[in-house]
Coordinates of C-alpha atoms and ligand atoms in Angstrom, one line a residue:
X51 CA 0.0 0.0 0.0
X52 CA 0.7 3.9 -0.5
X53 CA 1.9 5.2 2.9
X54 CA 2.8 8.5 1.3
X55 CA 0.2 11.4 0.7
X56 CA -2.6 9.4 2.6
X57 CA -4.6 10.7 5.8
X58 CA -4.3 8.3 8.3
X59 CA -6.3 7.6 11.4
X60 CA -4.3 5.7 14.3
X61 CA -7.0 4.8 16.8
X62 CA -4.9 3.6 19.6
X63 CA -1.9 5.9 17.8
X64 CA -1.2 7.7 21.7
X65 CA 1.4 5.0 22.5
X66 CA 3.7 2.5 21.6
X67 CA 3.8 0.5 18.4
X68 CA 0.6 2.8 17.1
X69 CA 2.6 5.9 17.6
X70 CA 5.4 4.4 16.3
X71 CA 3.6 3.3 12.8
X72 CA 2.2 7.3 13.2
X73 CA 5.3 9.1 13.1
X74 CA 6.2 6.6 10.5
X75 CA 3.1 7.6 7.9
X76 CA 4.1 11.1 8.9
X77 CA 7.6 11.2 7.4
X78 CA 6.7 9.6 4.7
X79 CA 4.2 12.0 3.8
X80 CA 0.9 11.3 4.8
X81 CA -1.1 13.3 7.2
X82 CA -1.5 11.6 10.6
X83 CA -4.0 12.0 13.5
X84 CA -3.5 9.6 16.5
X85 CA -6.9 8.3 19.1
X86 CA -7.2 7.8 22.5
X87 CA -8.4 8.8 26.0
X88 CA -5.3 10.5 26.6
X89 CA -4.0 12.5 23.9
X90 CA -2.7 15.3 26.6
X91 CA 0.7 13.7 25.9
X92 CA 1.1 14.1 22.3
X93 CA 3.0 17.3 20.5
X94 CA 4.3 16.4 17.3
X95 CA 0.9 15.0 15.4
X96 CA -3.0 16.0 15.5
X97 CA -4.6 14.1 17.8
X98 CA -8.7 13.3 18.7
X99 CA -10.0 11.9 21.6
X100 CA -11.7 8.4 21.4
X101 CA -12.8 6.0 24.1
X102 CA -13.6 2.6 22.0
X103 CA -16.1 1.2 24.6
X104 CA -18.1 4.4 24.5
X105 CA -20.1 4.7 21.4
X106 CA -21.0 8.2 22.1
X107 CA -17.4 9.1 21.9
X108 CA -17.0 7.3 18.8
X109 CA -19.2 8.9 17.2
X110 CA -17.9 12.6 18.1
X111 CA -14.6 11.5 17.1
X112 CA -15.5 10.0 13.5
X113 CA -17.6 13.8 13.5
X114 CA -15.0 15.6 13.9
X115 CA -12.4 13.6 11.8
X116 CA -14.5 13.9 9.0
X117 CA -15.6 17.6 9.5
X118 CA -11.7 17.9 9.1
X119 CA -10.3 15.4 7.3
X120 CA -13.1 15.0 4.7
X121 CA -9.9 12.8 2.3
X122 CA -9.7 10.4 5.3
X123 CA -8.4 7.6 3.5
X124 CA -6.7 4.8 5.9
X125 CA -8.0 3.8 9.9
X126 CA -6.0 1.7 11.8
X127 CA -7.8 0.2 14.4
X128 CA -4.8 -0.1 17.1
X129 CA -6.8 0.4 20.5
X130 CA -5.8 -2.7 23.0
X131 CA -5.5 -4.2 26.4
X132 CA -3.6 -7.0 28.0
X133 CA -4.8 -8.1 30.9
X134 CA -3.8 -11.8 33.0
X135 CA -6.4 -13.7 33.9
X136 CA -6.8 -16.6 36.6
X137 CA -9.0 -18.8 35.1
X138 CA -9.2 -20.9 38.6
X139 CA -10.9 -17.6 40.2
X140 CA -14.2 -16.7 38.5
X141 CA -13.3 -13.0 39.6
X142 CA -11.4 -13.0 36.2
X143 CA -14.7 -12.4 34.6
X144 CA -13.6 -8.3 34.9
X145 CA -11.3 -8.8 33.0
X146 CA -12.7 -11.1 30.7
X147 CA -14.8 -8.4 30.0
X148 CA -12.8 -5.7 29.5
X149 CA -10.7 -7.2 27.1
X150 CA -13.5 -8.4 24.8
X151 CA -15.0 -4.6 25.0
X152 CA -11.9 -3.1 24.4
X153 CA -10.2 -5.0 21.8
X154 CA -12.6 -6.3 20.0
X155 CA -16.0 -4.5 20.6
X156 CA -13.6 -1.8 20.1
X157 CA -12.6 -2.9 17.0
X158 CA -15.8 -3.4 15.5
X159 CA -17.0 -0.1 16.5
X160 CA -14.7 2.1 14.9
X161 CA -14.8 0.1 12.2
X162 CA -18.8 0.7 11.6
X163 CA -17.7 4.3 12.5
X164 CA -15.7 4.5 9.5
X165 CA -17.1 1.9 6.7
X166 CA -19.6 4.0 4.7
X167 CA -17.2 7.1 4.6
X168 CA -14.9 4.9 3.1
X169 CA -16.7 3.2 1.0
X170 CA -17.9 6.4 -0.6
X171 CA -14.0 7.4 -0.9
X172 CA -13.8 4.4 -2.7
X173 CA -10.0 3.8 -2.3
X174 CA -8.9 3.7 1.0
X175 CA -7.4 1.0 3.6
X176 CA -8.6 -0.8 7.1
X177 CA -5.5 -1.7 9.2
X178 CA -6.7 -4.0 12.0
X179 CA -4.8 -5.1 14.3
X180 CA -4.6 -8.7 16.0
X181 CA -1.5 -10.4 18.0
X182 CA 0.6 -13.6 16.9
X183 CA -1.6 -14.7 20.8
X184 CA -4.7 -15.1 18.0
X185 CA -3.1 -18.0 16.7
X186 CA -1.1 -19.1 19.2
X187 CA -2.2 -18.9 22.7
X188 CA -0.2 -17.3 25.7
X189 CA -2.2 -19.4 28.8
X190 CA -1.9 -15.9 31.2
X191 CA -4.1 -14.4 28.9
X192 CA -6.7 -16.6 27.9
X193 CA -9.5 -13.5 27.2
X194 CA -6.5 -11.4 25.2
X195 CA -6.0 -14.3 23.0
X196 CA -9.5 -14.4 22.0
X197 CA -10.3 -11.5 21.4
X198 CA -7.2 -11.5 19.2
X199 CA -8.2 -14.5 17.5
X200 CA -11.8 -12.7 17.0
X201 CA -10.2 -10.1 15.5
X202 CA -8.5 -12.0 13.2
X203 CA -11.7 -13.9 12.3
X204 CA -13.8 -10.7 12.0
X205 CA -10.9 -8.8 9.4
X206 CA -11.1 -12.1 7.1
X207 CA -14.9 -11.6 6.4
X208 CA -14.3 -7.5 6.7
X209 CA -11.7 -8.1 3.6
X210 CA -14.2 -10.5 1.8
X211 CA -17.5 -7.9 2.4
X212 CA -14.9 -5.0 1.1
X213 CA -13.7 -6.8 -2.0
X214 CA -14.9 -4.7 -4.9
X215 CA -16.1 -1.5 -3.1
X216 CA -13.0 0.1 -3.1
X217 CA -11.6 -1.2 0.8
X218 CA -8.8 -3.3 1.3
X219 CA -8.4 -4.2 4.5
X220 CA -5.0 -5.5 6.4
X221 CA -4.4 -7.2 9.2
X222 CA -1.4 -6.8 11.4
X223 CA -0.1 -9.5 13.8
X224 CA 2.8 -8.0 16.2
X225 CA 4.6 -10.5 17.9
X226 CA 6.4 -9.3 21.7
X227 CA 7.1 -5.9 20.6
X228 CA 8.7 -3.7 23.7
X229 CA 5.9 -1.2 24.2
X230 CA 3.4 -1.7 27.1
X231 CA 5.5 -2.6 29.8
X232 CA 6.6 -6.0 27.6
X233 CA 10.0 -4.6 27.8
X234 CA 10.3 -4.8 31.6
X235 CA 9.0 -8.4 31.5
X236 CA 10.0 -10.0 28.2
X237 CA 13.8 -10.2 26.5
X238 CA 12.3 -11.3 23.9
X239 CA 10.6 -8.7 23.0
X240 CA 11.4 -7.2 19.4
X241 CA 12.8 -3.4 19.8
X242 CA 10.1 -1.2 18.6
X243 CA 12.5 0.5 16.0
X244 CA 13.1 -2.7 13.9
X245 CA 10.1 -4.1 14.2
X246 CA 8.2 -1.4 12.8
X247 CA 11.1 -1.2 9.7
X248 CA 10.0 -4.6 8.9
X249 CA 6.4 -3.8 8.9
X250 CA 6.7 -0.3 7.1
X251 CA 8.9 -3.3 4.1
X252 CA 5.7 -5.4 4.4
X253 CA 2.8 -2.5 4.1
X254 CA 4.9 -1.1 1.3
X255 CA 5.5 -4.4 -1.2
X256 CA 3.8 -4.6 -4.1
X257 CA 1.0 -6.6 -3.4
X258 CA 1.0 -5.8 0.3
X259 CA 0.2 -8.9 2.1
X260 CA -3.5 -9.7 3.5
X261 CA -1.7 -10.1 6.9
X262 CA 1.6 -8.4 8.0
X263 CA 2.8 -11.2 9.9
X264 CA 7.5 -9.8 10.4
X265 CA 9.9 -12.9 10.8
X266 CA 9.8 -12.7 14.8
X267 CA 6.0 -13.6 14.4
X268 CA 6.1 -16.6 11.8
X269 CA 6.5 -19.4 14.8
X270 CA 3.3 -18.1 16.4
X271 CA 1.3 -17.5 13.3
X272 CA 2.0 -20.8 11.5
X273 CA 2.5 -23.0 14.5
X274 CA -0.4 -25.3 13.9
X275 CA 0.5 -25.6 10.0
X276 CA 3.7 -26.5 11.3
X277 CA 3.2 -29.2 13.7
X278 CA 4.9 -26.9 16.6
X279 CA 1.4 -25.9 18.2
X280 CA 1.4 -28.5 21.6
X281 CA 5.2 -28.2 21.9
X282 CA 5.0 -24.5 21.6
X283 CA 2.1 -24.4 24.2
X284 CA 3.5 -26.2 26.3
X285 CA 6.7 -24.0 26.8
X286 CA 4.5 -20.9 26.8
X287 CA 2.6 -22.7 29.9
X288 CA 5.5 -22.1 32.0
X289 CA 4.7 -18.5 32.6
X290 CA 1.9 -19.9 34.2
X291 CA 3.7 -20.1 37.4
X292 CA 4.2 -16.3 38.0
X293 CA 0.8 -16.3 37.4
X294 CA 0.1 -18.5 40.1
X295 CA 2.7 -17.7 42.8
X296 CA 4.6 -21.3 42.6
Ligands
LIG440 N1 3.3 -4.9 22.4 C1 3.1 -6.1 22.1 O1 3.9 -7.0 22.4 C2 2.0 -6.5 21.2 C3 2.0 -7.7 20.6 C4 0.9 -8.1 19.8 C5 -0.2 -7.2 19.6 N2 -0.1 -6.0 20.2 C6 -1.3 -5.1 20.0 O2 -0.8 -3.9 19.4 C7 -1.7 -2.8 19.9 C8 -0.9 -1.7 20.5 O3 -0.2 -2.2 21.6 P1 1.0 -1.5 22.3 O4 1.9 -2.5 22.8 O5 1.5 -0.4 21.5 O6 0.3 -1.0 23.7 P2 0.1 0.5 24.3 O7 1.3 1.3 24.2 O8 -0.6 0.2 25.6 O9 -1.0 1.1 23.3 C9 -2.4 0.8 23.4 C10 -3.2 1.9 22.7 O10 -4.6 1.6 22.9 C11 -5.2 2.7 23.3 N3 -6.4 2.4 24.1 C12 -6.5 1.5 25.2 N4 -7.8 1.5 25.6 C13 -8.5 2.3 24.8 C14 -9.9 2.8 24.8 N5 -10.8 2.3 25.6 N6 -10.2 3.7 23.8 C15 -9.3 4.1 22.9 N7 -8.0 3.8 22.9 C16 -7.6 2.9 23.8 C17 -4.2 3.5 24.2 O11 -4.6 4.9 24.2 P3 -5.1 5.7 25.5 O12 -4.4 5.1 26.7 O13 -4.7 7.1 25.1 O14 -6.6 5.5 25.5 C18 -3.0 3.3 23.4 O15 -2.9 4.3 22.3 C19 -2.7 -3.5 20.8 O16 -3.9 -3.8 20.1 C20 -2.0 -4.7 21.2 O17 -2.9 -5.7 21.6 C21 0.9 -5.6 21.0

């Protein structure tokens, strides 16, 4: 896809790896405004505040991005919440859901916010964003890794409804990226610099990919193709005993 010359909406573009790919559309060109409850912290791009559970503030926000920004052209759909869960405490229902309202009511909200502007454009992009957890679970957060996984399921039919009326829509699957606090807790985590030169590669080739899956994420995202899925499990089980105090 064009990154250059577009105007991009980052909804979930205050922080981490959605700021990153922000300042990333903005050198190469494109405008750039950036979503969330707490835009206070942003100075260097436009910014609009957005609650994704709260269709109220939806709405203003897709109001006044298109009152603005009447060439809105790509949304990114980057809003999202880990959360651990113990499954063996049916307190974990909060969380539960939060998750699901956040990350993937969330989701599908701004998406419907968005869909018959841009199908009127008739040339524009959906970025959604899932997690290489949608296809390969990480037991601490059972809830995250479905709504992940819902995600992922909702963008294919998204895609196929699309086809034809001018939308293509993309799916990104991070893998540990070290935004969030991941970089306190996992060494794994990819540096968010590199990671997001390797996704910038992917969105930019000529035909960009349905899914922008970066090297780091191929284990997770093909594990069950692969034969890895119980063995790979099973090591990711281990952080289960944080989790649990043993
Ligand atoms: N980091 C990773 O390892 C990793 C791996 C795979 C997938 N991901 C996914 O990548 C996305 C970005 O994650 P990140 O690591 O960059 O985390 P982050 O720095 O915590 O960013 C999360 C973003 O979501 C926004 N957000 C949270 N709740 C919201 C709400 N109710 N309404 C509107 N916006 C909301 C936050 O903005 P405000 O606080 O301003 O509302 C922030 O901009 C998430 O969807 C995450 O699941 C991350």
């Amino acid at each position: 896809m064009n990154i250059r010359n577009r105007t991009v909406l980052i909804v979930g573009g205050t922080s981490g790896i959605g700021l990153g790919l922000a300042r990333r559309f903005a050198a190469a060109g494109s405008t750039v405004i950036v979503g969330g409850r707490n835009t206070g912290k942003i100075d260097d791009l436009e910014t609009v505040e957005i609650d994704v559970t709260d269709a109220d503030s939806v709405a203003r926000a897709r109001d006044h991005v298109l009152a603005t920004h009447p060439e809105l052209d790509v949304v990114v759909t980057m809003s999202g919440i880990m959360l651990m869960e113990d499954l063996r405490d049916p307190a974990h229902f909060a969380e539960a859901e939060t998750t699901i309202t956040v990350n993937l009511l969330g989701t599908i909200r701004v998406i419907d916010a968005f869909t018959p502007h841009l199908i009127r454009l008739g040339d524009a992009d959906i970025i959604t964003v899932t997690s290489g957890i949608a296809f390969m679970p990480f037991p601490p957060m059972p809830s995250y890794g479905a709504s992940k996984a819902g995600v992922h399921a909702y963008t294919e039919s998204l895609r196929a409804q699309l086809a034809g009326a001018g939308v293509r829509v993309t799916e990104l699957v991070p893998p540990a990226v070290a935004t969030a606090g991941q970089e306190k807790v996992n060494p794994a985590a990819l540096p968010l610099e590199g990671f997001l030169d390797e996704v910038i590669d992917l969105l930019t080739a000529t035909p960009t990919p349905n899914e922008i899956v970066v090297s780091a994420a191929n284990r997770l995202r093909w594990a069950e193709r692969d034969g890895t899925f119980a063995e790979l499990l099973e090591a990711r089980s281990q952080s289960l005993a944080s989790l649990f105090g043993q």
